[in-house]
GROMACS .gro file of C-alpha atoms in nm:
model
  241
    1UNK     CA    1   0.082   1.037  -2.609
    2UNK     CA    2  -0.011   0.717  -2.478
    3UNK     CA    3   0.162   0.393  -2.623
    4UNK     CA    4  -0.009   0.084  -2.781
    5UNK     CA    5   0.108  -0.221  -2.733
    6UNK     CA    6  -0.092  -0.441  -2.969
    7UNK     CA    7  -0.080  -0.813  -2.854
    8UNK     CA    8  -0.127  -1.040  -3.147
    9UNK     CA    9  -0.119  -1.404  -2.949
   10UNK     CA   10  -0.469  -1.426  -3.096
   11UNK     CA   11  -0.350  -1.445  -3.418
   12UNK     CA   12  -0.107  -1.735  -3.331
   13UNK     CA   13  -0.423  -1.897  -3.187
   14UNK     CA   14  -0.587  -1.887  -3.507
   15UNK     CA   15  -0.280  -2.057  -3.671
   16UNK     CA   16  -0.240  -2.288  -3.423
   17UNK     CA   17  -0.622  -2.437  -3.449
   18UNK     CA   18  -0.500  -2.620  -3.769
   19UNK     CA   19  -0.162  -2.659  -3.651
   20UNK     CA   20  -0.075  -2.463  -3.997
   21UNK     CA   21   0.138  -2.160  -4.082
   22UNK     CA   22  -0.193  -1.912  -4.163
   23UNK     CA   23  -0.268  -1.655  -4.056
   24UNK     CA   24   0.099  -1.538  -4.078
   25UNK     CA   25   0.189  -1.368  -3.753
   26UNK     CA   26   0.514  -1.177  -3.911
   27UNK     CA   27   0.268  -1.005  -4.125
   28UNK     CA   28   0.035  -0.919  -3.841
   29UNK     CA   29   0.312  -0.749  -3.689
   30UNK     CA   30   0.449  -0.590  -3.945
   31UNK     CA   31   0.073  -0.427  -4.040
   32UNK     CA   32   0.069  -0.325  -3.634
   33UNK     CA   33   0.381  -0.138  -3.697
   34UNK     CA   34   0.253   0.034  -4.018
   35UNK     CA   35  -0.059   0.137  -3.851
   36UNK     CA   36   0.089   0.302  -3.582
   37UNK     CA   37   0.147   0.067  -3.287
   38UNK     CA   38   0.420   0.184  -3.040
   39UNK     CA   39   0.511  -0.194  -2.913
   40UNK     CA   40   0.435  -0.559  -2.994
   41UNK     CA   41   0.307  -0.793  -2.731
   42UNK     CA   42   0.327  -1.200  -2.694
   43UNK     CA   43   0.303  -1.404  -2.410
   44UNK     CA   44   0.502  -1.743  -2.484
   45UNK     CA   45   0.333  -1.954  -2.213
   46UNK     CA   46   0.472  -2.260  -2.075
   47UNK     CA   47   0.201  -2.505  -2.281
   48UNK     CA   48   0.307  -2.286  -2.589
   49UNK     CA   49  -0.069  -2.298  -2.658
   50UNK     CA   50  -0.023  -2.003  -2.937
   51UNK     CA   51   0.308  -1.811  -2.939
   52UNK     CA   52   0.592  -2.052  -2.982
   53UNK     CA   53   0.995  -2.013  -2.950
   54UNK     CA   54   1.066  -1.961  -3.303
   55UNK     CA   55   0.805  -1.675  -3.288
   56UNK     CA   56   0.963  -1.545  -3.036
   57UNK     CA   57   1.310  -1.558  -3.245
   58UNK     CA   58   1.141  -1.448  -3.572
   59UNK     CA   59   1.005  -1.108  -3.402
   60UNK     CA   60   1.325  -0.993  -3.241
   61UNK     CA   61   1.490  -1.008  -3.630
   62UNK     CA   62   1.214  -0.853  -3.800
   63UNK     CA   63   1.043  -0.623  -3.540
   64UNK     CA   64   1.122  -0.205  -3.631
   65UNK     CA   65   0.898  -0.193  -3.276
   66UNK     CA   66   1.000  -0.299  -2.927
   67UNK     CA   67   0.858  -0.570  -2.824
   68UNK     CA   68   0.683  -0.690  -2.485
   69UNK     CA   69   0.696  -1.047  -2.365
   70UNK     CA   70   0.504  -1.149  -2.120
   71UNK     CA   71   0.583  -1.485  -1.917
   72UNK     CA   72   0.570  -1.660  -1.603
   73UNK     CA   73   0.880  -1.650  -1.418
   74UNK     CA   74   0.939  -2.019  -1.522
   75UNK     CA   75   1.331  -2.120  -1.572
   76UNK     CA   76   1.249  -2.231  -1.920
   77UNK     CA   77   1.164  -1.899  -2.017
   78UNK     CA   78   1.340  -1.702  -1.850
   79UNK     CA   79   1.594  -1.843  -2.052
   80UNK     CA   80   1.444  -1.803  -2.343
   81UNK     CA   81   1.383  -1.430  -2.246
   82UNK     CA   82   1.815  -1.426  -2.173
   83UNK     CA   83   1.865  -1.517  -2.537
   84UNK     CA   84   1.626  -1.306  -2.732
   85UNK     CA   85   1.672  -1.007  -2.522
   86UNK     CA   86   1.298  -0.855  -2.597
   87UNK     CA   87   1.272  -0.479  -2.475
   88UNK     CA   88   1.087  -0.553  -2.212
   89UNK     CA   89   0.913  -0.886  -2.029
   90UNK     CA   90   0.613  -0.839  -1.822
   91UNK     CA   91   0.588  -1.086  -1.560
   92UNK     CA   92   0.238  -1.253  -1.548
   93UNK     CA   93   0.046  -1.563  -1.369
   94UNK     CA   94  -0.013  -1.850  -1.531
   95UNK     CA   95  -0.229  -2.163  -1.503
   96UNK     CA   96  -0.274  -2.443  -1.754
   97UNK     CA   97  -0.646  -2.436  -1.649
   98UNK     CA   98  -0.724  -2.090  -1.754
   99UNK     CA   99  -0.855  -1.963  -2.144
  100UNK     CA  100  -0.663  -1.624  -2.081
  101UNK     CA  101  -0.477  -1.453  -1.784
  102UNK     CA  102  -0.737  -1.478  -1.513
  103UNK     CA  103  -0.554  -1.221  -1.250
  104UNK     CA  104  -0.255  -1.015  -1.142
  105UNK     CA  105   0.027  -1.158  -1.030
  106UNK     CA  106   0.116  -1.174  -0.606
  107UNK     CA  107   0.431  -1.008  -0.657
  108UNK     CA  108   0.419  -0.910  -0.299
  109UNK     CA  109   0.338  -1.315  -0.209
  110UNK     CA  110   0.725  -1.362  -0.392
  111UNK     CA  111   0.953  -1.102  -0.320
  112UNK     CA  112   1.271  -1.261  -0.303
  113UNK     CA  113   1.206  -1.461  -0.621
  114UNK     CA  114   1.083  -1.191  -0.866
  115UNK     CA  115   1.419  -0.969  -0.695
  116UNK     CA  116   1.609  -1.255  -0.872
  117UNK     CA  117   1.450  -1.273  -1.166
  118UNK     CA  118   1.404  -0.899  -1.202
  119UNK     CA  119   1.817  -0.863  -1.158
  120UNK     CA  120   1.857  -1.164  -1.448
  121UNK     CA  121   1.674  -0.932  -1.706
  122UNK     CA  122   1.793  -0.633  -1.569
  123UNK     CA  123   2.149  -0.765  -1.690
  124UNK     CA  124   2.086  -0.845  -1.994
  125UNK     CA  125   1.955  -0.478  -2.074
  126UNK     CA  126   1.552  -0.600  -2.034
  127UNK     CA  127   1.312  -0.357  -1.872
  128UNK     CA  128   1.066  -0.564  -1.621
  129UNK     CA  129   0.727  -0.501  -1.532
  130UNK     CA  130   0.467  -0.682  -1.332
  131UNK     CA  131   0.097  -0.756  -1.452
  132UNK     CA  132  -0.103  -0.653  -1.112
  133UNK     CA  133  -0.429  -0.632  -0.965
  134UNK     CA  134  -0.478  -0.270  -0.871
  135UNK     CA  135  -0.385  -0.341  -0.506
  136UNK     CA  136  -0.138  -0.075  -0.298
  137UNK     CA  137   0.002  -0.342  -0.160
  138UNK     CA  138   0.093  -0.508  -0.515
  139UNK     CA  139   0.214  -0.180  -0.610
  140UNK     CA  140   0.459  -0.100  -0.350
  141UNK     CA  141   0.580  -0.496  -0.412
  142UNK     CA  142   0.645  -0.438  -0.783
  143UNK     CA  143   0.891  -0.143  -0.626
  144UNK     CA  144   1.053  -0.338  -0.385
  145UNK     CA  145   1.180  -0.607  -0.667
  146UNK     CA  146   1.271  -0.307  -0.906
  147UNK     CA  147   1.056  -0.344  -1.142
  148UNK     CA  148   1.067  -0.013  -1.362
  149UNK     CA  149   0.691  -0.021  -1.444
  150UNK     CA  150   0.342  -0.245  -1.340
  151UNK     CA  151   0.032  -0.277  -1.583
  152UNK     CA  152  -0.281  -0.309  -1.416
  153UNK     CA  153  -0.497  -0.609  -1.476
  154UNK     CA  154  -0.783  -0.379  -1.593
  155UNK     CA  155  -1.027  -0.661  -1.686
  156UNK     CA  156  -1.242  -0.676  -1.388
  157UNK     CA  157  -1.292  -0.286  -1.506
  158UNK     CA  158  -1.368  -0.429  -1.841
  159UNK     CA  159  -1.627  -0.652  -1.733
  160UNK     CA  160  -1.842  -0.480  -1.518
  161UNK     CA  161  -2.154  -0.248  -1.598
  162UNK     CA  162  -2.302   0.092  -1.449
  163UNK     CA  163  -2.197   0.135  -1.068
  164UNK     CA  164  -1.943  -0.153  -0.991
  165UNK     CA  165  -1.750  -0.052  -1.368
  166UNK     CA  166  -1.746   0.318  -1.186
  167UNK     CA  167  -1.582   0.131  -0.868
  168UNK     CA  168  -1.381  -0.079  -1.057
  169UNK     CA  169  -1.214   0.245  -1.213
  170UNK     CA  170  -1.189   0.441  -0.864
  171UNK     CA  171  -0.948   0.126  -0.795
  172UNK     CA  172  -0.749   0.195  -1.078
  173UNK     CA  173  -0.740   0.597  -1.037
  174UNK     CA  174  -0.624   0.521  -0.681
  175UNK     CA  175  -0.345   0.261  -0.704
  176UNK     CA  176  -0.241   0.507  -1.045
  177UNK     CA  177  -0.236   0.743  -0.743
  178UNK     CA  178   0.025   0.566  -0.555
  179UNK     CA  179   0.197   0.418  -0.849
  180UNK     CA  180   0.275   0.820  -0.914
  181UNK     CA  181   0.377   0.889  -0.562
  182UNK     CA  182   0.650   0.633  -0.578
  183UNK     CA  183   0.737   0.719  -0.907
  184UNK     CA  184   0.723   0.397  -1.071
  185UNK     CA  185   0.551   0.391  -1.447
  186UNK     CA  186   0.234   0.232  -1.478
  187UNK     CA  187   0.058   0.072  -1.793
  188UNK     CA  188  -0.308  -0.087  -1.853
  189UNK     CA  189  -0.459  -0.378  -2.008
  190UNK     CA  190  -0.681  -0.726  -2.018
  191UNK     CA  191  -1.034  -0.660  -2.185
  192UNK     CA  192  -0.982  -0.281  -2.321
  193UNK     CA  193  -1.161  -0.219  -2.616
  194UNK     CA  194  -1.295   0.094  -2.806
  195UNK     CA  195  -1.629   0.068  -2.588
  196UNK     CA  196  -1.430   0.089  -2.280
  197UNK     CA  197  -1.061   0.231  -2.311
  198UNK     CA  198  -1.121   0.622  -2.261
  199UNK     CA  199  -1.167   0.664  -1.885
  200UNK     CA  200  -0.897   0.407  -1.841
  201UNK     CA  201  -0.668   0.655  -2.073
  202UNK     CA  202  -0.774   0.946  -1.850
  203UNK     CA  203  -0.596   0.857  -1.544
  204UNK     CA  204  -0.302   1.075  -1.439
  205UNK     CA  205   0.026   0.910  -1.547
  206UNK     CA  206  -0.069   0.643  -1.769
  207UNK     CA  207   0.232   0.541  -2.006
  208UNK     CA  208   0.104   0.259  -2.204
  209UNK     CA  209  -0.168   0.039  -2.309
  210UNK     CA  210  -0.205  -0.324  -2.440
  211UNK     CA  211  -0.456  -0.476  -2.649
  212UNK     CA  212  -0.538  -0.752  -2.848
  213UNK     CA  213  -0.828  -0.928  -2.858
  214UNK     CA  214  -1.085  -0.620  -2.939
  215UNK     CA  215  -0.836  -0.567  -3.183
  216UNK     CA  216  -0.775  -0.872  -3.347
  217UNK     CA  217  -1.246  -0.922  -3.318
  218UNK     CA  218  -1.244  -0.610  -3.500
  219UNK     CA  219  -0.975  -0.681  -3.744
  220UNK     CA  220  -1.258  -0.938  -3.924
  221UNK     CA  221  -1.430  -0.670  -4.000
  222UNK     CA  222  -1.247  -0.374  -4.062
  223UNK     CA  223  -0.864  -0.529  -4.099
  224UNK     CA  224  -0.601  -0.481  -3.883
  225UNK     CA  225  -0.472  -0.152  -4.006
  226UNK     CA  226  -0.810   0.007  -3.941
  227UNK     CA  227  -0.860  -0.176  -3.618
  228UNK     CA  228  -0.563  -0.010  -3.488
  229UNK     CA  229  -0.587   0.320  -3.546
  230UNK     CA  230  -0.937   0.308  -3.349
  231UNK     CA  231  -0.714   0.252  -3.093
  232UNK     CA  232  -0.469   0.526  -3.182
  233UNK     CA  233  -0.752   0.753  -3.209
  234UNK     CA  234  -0.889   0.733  -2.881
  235UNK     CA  235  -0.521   0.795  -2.708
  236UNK     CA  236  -0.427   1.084  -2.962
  237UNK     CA  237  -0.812   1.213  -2.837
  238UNK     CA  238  -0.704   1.180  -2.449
  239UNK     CA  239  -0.380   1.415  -2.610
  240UNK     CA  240  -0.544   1.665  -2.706
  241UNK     CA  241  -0.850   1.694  -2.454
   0.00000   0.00000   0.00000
């Protein structure tokens, strides 16, 4: 089956808007894990605008899940990273500008530095992936640094309509194409949602999704349990198709 990763910074946003300690993001994860979810994702950005170190800290102790931490590949948290020893980062881009993650990362633009970083983790026991545009190119970079897997910035997918959502897909199925070829695990997110995730799950080779903010939207209405298993449905559906 395909994995979940469920990302809850969108709860940590929430707590953050009154600077408070609720909602209680422990207890978000924890109800992920009881529902189901294969993985837990944060991304501790450099402005710490939701997830913040202790977070970070508090997960690793409680977590029964892995957990996924995204992050640019800033010295400050790559340090971080060292310490807490998360199952796997996924390197991402980042811009103090932008309300979420706007694009892939140009792994191929920084070779030598994401080799260096990629070794760091990589001796401290942390799997490494990069958070791409489907590009070849971007691909075949996210091999050369030895990253063991790339998730593909699906949102452009997510946004589109009719023919150019069709196109946006074709890029997908085809750099999931040479992701196979070179053997190198793949994984999908940004903008997924019940509405949109099934094609996505149909492509050859897919290893993992992660969501969270169709999620944590539908968790208002139907909690967070229920919210995902919708999820879990869907990939259990793609199982048995």
């Amino acid at each position: 089956m395909i994995e979940l990763g469920v990302n809850i910074d969108h709860v940590a946003t929430l707590r953050e808007a009154r600077k408070g300690k609720a909602p209680d993001l422990i207890a978000a994860a924890k109800l992920c894990e009881l529902a189901g979810a294969h993985q837990i994702t944060v991304h501790l950005r450099v402005d710490r605008r939701h997830i913040q170190d202790a977070d970070i800290y508090a997960l690793k102790q409680v977590l029964l899940l892995r957990m996924n931490l995204e992050m640019a590949a800033e010295e400050e948290i790559i340090l971080i990273a060292e310490e807490v020893r998360p199952y796997t980062i996924c390197l991402v881009p980042e811009t103090r500008e932008e309300v979420t993650t706007e694009g892939g990362l140009d792994v191929a633009g920084q070779i030598s530095k994401l080799k260096e970083v990629t070794a760091r983790m990589h001796e401290k026991g942390i799997l490494v992936s990069t958070f791409i545009d489907p590009v070849a190119a971007q691909v075949e970079a996210s091999k050369a640094i030895g990253a063991d897997a790339i998730e593909f910035h699906t949102g452009p997918y997510a946004a589109a309509t009719g023919s150019e959502a069709c196109k946006e897909l074709e890029r997908l199925q085809e750099c999931a194409a040479v992701a196979n070829e070179i053997e190198l695990n793949f994984h999908a997110g940004h903008g997924l949602s019940i509405r949109n995730l099934l094609p996505v799950a149909r492509i050859p080779g897919l290893r993992e999704v992660n969501i969270g903010h169709d999620i944590i939207a539908r968790s208002i209405f139907i909690g967070l349990e229920g919210a995902v298993q919708e999820i879990l449905a869907i990939l259990e559906k793609v199982e048995t198709d």
